[in-house]
mmCIF file of C-alpha atoms and ligand atoms in Angstrom:
data_model
loop_
_atom_site.group_PDB
_atom_site.id
_atom_site.type_symbol
_atom_site.label_atom_id
_atom_site.label_comp_id
_atom_site.label_asym_id
_atom_site.label_seq_id
_atom_site.Cartn_x
_atom_site.Cartn_y
_atom_site.Cartn_z
ATOM 1 C CA UNK A 1 0.180 0.390 -0.145
ATOM 2 C CA UNK A 2 1.211 3.750 -0.891
ATOM 3 C CA UNK A 3 1.713 5.957 1.155
ATOM 4 C CA UNK A 4 0.366 9.621 1.621
ATOM 5 C CA UNK A 5 0.273 13.120 3.230
ATOM 6 C CA UNK A 6 -3.375 13.955 4.078
ATOM 7 C CA UNK A 7 -3.826 16.961 2.559
ATOM 8 C CA UNK A 8 -4.799 18.580 5.720
ATOM 9 C CA UNK A 9 -2.959 18.286 8.717
ATOM 10 C CA UNK A 10 -0.046 16.489 6.105
ATOM 11 C CA UNK A 11 0.184 13.500 8.316
ATOM 12 C CA UNK A 12 1.495 10.326 7.079
ATOM 13 C CA UNK A 13 -0.935 7.731 5.843
ATOM 14 C CA UNK A 14 -1.654 4.630 4.184
ATOM 15 C CA UNK A 15 -4.856 3.608 5.573
ATOM 16 C CA UNK A 16 -7.088 2.446 2.759
ATOM 17 C CA UNK A 17 -11.245 3.801 3.993
ATOM 18 C CA UNK A 18 -12.824 2.928 1.081
ATOM 19 C CA UNK A 19 -12.614 1.574 -2.569
ATOM 20 C CA UNK A 20 -15.454 2.107 -5.563
ATOM 21 C CA UNK A 21 -15.161 1.699 -9.097
ATOM 22 C CA UNK A 22 -14.132 5.389 -8.758
ATOM 23 C CA UNK A 23 -11.560 5.863 -6.739
ATOM 24 C CA UNK A 24 -9.893 5.086 -3.624
ATOM 25 C CA UNK A 25 -10.561 7.121 -0.682
ATOM 26 C CA UNK A 26 -7.973 7.354 2.305
ATOM 27 C CA UNK A 27 -8.156 7.992 6.176
ATOM 28 C CA UNK A 28 -6.094 10.504 8.513
ATOM 29 C CA UNK A 29 -5.781 8.663 11.792
ATOM 30 C CA UNK A 30 -4.781 11.988 13.165
ATOM 31 C CA UNK A 31 -6.882 14.442 11.651
ATOM 32 C CA UNK A 32 -10.141 12.045 10.542
ATOM 33 C CA UNK A 33 -10.122 13.390 6.884
ATOM 34 C CA UNK A 34 -10.975 11.199 4.385
ATOM 35 C CA UNK A 35 -9.113 12.408 1.007
ATOM 36 C CA UNK A 36 -9.242 10.952 -2.772
ATOM 37 C CA UNK A 37 -5.451 10.861 -4.136
ATOM 38 C CA UNK A 38 -4.236 13.024 -6.654
ATOM 39 C CA UNK A 39 -3.975 10.058 -9.507
ATOM 40 C CA UNK A 40 -8.062 10.270 -9.280
ATOM 41 C CA UNK A 41 -8.640 14.264 -9.405
ATOM 42 C CA UNK A 42 -10.498 15.159 -12.713
ATOM 43 C CA UNK A 43 -9.123 18.045 -14.299
ATOM 44 C CA UNK A 44 -10.002 21.598 -14.237
ATOM 45 C CA UNK A 45 -12.178 21.108 -17.697
ATOM 46 C CA UNK A 46 -13.852 18.269 -16.344
ATOM 47 C CA UNK A 47 -14.256 19.319 -13.104
ATOM 48 C CA UNK A 48 -15.858 22.739 -14.392
ATOM 49 C CA UNK A 49 -17.818 20.980 -16.544
ATOM 50 C CA UNK A 50 -19.960 19.309 -13.761
ATOM 51 C CA UNK A 51 -19.909 23.103 -11.940
ATOM 52 C CA UNK A 52 -21.793 24.553 -14.872
ATOM 53 C CA UNK A 53 -24.571 22.144 -14.494
ATOM 54 C CA UNK A 54 -25.435 23.574 -10.583
ATOM 55 C CA UNK A 55 -28.285 25.655 -10.707
ATOM 56 C CA UNK A 56 -28.358 27.786 -7.777
ATOM 57 C CA UNK A 57 -30.239 31.071 -8.066
ATOM 58 C CA UNK A 58 -31.014 33.409 -5.860
ATOM 59 C CA UNK A 59 -34.605 33.572 -7.271
ATOM 60 C CA UNK A 60 -34.852 29.536 -6.288
ATOM 61 C CA UNK A 61 -36.139 29.195 -3.094
ATOM 62 C CA UNK A 62 -35.289 26.125 -2.747
ATOM 63 C CA UNK A 63 -31.717 26.848 -2.529
ATOM 64 C CA UNK A 64 -32.513 29.583 -0.294
ATOM 65 C CA UNK A 65 -34.053 27.956 2.267
ATOM 66 C CA UNK A 66 -30.785 25.273 1.562
ATOM 67 C CA UNK A 67 -28.414 27.961 2.384
ATOM 68 C CA UNK A 68 -30.457 29.863 4.890
ATOM 69 C CA UNK A 69 -29.355 26.773 7.598
ATOM 70 C CA UNK A 70 -26.234 28.641 7.521
ATOM 71 C CA UNK A 71 -26.333 32.191 7.032
ATOM 72 C CA UNK A 72 -29.608 32.195 9.525
ATOM 73 C CA UNK A 73 -28.167 31.077 12.832
ATOM 74 C CA UNK A 74 -24.374 32.928 10.964
ATOM 75 C CA UNK A 75 -26.523 36.456 10.839
ATOM 76 C CA UNK A 76 -27.516 35.790 14.314
ATOM 77 C CA UNK A 77 -23.708 35.778 15.685
ATOM 78 C CA UNK A 78 -22.880 39.107 13.303
ATOM 79 C CA UNK A 79 -22.696 42.539 14.564
ATOM 80 C CA UNK A 80 -25.110 44.731 11.651
ATOM 81 C CA UNK A 81 -23.114 45.988 8.685
ATOM 82 C CA UNK A 82 -20.375 43.066 8.772
ATOM 83 C CA UNK A 83 -17.764 42.833 5.561
ATOM 84 C CA UNK A 84 -17.456 39.361 4.881
ATOM 85 C CA UNK A 85 -16.318 36.466 2.319
ATOM 86 C CA UNK A 86 -18.591 34.173 0.016
ATOM 87 C CA UNK A 87 -15.241 31.755 -0.601
ATOM 88 C CA UNK A 88 -16.068 29.428 -3.530
ATOM 89 C CA UNK A 89 -19.287 31.458 -4.534
ATOM 90 C CA UNK A 90 -19.308 29.760 -7.526
ATOM 91 C CA UNK A 91 -21.476 30.802 -10.463
ATOM 92 C CA UNK A 92 -24.263 32.739 -8.776
ATOM 93 C CA UNK A 93 -24.536 35.334 -6.183
ATOM 94 C CA UNK A 94 -27.229 33.376 -3.996
ATOM 95 C CA UNK A 95 -25.097 33.461 -0.789
ATOM 96 C CA UNK A 96 -23.973 37.252 -1.175
ATOM 97 C CA UNK A 97 -27.574 38.102 -2.229
ATOM 98 C CA UNK A 98 -28.873 36.525 1.015
ATOM 99 C CA UNK A 99 -26.207 38.259 3.219
ATOM 100 C CA UNK A 100 -26.632 42.010 1.545
ATOM 101 C CA UNK A 101 -30.606 41.549 1.771
ATOM 102 C CA UNK A 102 -29.488 42.175 6.045
ATOM 103 C CA UNK A 103 -27.500 44.649 5.561
ATOM 104 C CA UNK A 104 -23.729 43.177 4.961
ATOM 105 C CA UNK A 105 -21.019 43.517 2.693
ATOM 106 C CA UNK A 106 -20.083 40.240 0.774
ATOM 107 C CA UNK A 107 -16.933 39.967 -1.455
ATOM 108 C CA UNK A 108 -16.183 36.901 -3.571
ATOM 109 C CA UNK A 109 -14.089 34.357 -4.723
ATOM 110 C CA UNK A 110 -14.289 31.285 -7.031
ATOM 111 C CA UNK A 111 -11.341 29.727 -8.703
ATOM 112 C CA UNK A 112 -13.460 28.089 -11.527
ATOM 113 C CA UNK A 113 -15.979 31.548 -11.773
ATOM 114 C CA UNK A 114 -14.690 34.556 -9.780
ATOM 115 C CA UNK A 115 -10.728 34.157 -9.645
ATOM 116 C CA UNK A 116 -10.202 37.466 -7.372
ATOM 117 C CA UNK A 117 -6.640 36.977 -5.499
ATOM 118 C CA UNK A 118 -6.591 40.755 -4.607
ATOM 119 C CA UNK A 119 -9.393 39.719 -1.693
ATOM 120 C CA UNK A 120 -6.643 36.973 0.500
ATOM 121 C CA UNK A 121 -5.411 41.113 1.057
ATOM 122 C CA UNK A 122 -8.562 42.380 2.844
ATOM 123 C CA UNK A 123 -9.594 41.129 6.592
ATOM 124 C CA UNK A 124 -13.219 39.577 6.918
ATOM 125 C CA UNK A 125 -16.150 39.445 9.792
ATOM 126 C CA UNK A 126 -16.900 36.380 8.429
ATOM 127 C CA UNK A 127 -16.540 34.104 5.665
ATOM 128 C CA UNK A 128 -18.920 31.535 4.365
ATOM 129 C CA UNK A 129 -17.653 28.169 2.546
ATOM 130 C CA UNK A 130 -20.856 26.346 1.702
ATOM 131 C CA UNK A 131 -20.480 23.169 -0.220
ATOM 132 C CA UNK A 132 -17.095 24.025 -1.467
ATOM 133 C CA UNK A 133 -14.708 22.221 1.406
ATOM 134 C CA UNK A 134 -15.654 19.117 -0.229
ATOM 135 C CA UNK A 135 -13.640 19.981 -3.297
ATOM 136 C CA UNK A 136 -10.209 21.172 -1.977
ATOM 137 C CA UNK A 137 -7.212 20.058 -3.401
ATOM 138 C CA UNK A 138 -5.161 21.403 -0.814
ATOM 139 C CA UNK A 139 -7.597 22.136 2.337
ATOM 140 C CA UNK A 140 -4.159 22.617 4.978
ATOM 141 C CA UNK A 141 -3.234 26.039 3.108
ATOM 142 C CA UNK A 142 -6.631 26.851 2.040
ATOM 143 C CA UNK A 143 -7.669 26.593 5.888
ATOM 144 C CA UNK A 144 -4.848 28.568 6.564
ATOM 145 C CA UNK A 145 -5.487 31.218 4.267
ATOM 146 C CA UNK A 146 -8.732 31.657 5.494
ATOM 147 C CA UNK A 147 -8.098 31.831 8.964
ATOM 148 C CA UNK A 148 -5.630 34.156 7.814
ATOM 149 C CA UNK A 149 -8.069 36.659 6.647
ATOM 150 C CA UNK A 150 -10.446 36.438 9.336
ATOM 151 C CA UNK A 151 -10.216 39.078 12.263
ATOM 152 C CA UNK A 152 -9.831 38.070 15.558
ATOM 153 C CA UNK A 153 -13.357 37.437 17.213
ATOM 154 C CA UNK A 154 -14.533 36.646 13.307
ATOM 155 C CA UNK A 155 -16.870 33.684 12.177
ATOM 156 C CA UNK A 156 -16.008 30.712 9.649
ATOM 157 C CA UNK A 157 -19.507 29.771 8.273
ATOM 158 C CA UNK A 158 -19.232 25.743 6.467
ATOM 159 C CA UNK A 159 -21.569 23.560 5.265
ATOM 160 C CA UNK A 160 -20.617 20.321 4.419
ATOM 161 C CA UNK A 161 -21.619 16.420 4.601
ATOM 162 C CA UNK A 162 -20.024 14.661 7.163
ATOM 163 C CA UNK A 163 -18.749 11.328 7.284
ATOM 164 C CA UNK A 164 -20.494 9.269 9.987
ATOM 165 C CA UNK A 165 -19.112 5.647 9.179
ATOM 166 C CA UNK A 166 -17.462 3.355 6.859
ATOM 167 C CA UNK A 167 -21.011 2.021 6.577
ATOM 168 C CA UNK A 168 -22.626 4.890 5.616
ATOM 169 C CA UNK A 169 -19.815 6.225 3.554
ATOM 170 C CA UNK A 170 -20.265 2.934 1.338
ATOM 171 C CA UNK A 171 -23.768 4.067 0.489
ATOM 172 C CA UNK A 172 -23.090 7.442 0.403
ATOM 173 C CA UNK A 173 -24.624 9.837 -3.208
ATOM 174 C CA UNK A 174 -22.088 12.599 -1.813
ATOM 175 C CA UNK A 175 -19.009 10.342 -3.345
ATOM 176 C CA UNK A 176 -20.848 9.928 -6.641
ATOM 177 C CA UNK A 177 -20.141 13.082 -7.250
ATOM 178 C CA UNK A 178 -16.227 12.981 -8.711
ATOM 179 C CA UNK A 179 -15.697 16.600 -7.426
ATOM 180 C CA UNK A 180 -15.949 15.920 -3.961
ATOM 181 C CA UNK A 181 -12.422 14.695 -3.030
ATOM 182 C CA UNK A 182 -12.171 15.743 0.565
ATOM 183 C CA UNK A 183 -14.563 14.209 3.157
ATOM 184 C CA UNK A 184 -14.896 15.636 7.011
ATOM 185 C CA UNK A 185 -15.712 13.879 9.863
ATOM 186 C CA UNK A 186 -16.903 16.004 13.084
ATOM 187 C CA UNK A 187 -13.719 15.069 14.858
ATOM 188 C CA UNK A 188 -11.827 17.080 11.487
ATOM 189 C CA UNK A 189 -13.987 19.890 12.664
ATOM 190 C CA UNK A 190 -12.217 19.240 16.149
ATOM 191 C CA UNK A 191 -8.977 19.214 14.893
ATOM 192 C CA UNK A 192 -9.396 22.188 12.643
ATOM 193 C CA UNK A 193 -10.559 24.686 16.283
ATOM 194 C CA UNK A 194 -7.733 23.168 17.747
ATOM 195 C CA UNK A 195 -5.549 23.805 15.381
ATOM 196 C CA UNK A 196 -6.447 27.494 14.479
ATOM 197 C CA UNK A 197 -8.052 28.323 18.075
ATOM 198 C CA UNK A 198 -10.919 29.035 17.321
ATOM 199 C CA UNK A 199 -14.405 27.763 18.754
ATOM 200 C CA UNK A 200 -16.316 24.916 17.610
ATOM 201 C CA UNK A 201 -20.219 25.442 16.887
ATOM 202 C CA UNK A 202 -21.976 22.660 15.380
ATOM 203 C CA UNK A 203 -25.365 24.397 14.454
ATOM 204 C CA UNK A 204 -26.475 21.017 12.420
ATOM 205 C CA UNK A 205 -25.665 18.042 10.904
ATOM 206 C CA UNK A 206 -23.523 20.190 8.075
ATOM 207 C CA UNK A 207 -23.552 23.280 9.407
ATOM 208 C CA UNK A 208 -20.964 24.330 11.629
ATOM 209 C CA UNK A 209 -19.350 27.361 12.700
ATOM 210 C CA UNK A 210 -16.225 27.989 13.611
ATOM 211 C CA UNK A 211 -14.798 31.633 15.840
ATOM 212 C CA UNK A 212 -11.833 32.300 15.420
ATOM 213 C CA UNK A 213 -10.601 33.334 19.262
HETATM 214 ZN ZN1 ZN B 1 -4.950 14.692 8.374
#
């Protein structure tokens, strides 16, 4: 079995957690991340083709309801007129629209649709990452970057589906999407909270708020 470095905590691992007809899934004992090795990643063109199929309009009430599961608890924590970032915003402005309706100002960043690296020179009161963490090729450097541009006391709001166990993982629709290459468990967020000196608030099964101390 090959050895890999965990893409989040960089620990060495050779734990093959699961295999399906498409890919291998490696687990890390240290941070709990389950990741797909690079050999099985789609290339950028294939990846973009999948993202282009997502329809995430701010006018779609179902999608607004979905996002409000993060934006409602997050808004309750925020002071008025805060400055935030939608990290991995995708092609549509759905999440920024919801928060801007509440008086906040929201910058956008997306590797494929809004690749503006100047935003990493800013400082934010909050950052949202909805349905994006599972796509990260290098979560170690991405989380480091996000916590460095978050002000002390600021909030990182996350939506991603969590791993429960191997049995559930084997039947999980989430792993069928070949753009999903990182899978987090509750323990992974405990690891992140500890590493980046943040307070962990689990709002729902797939909604997590981390407050930078
Ligand atoms: Zn790890």
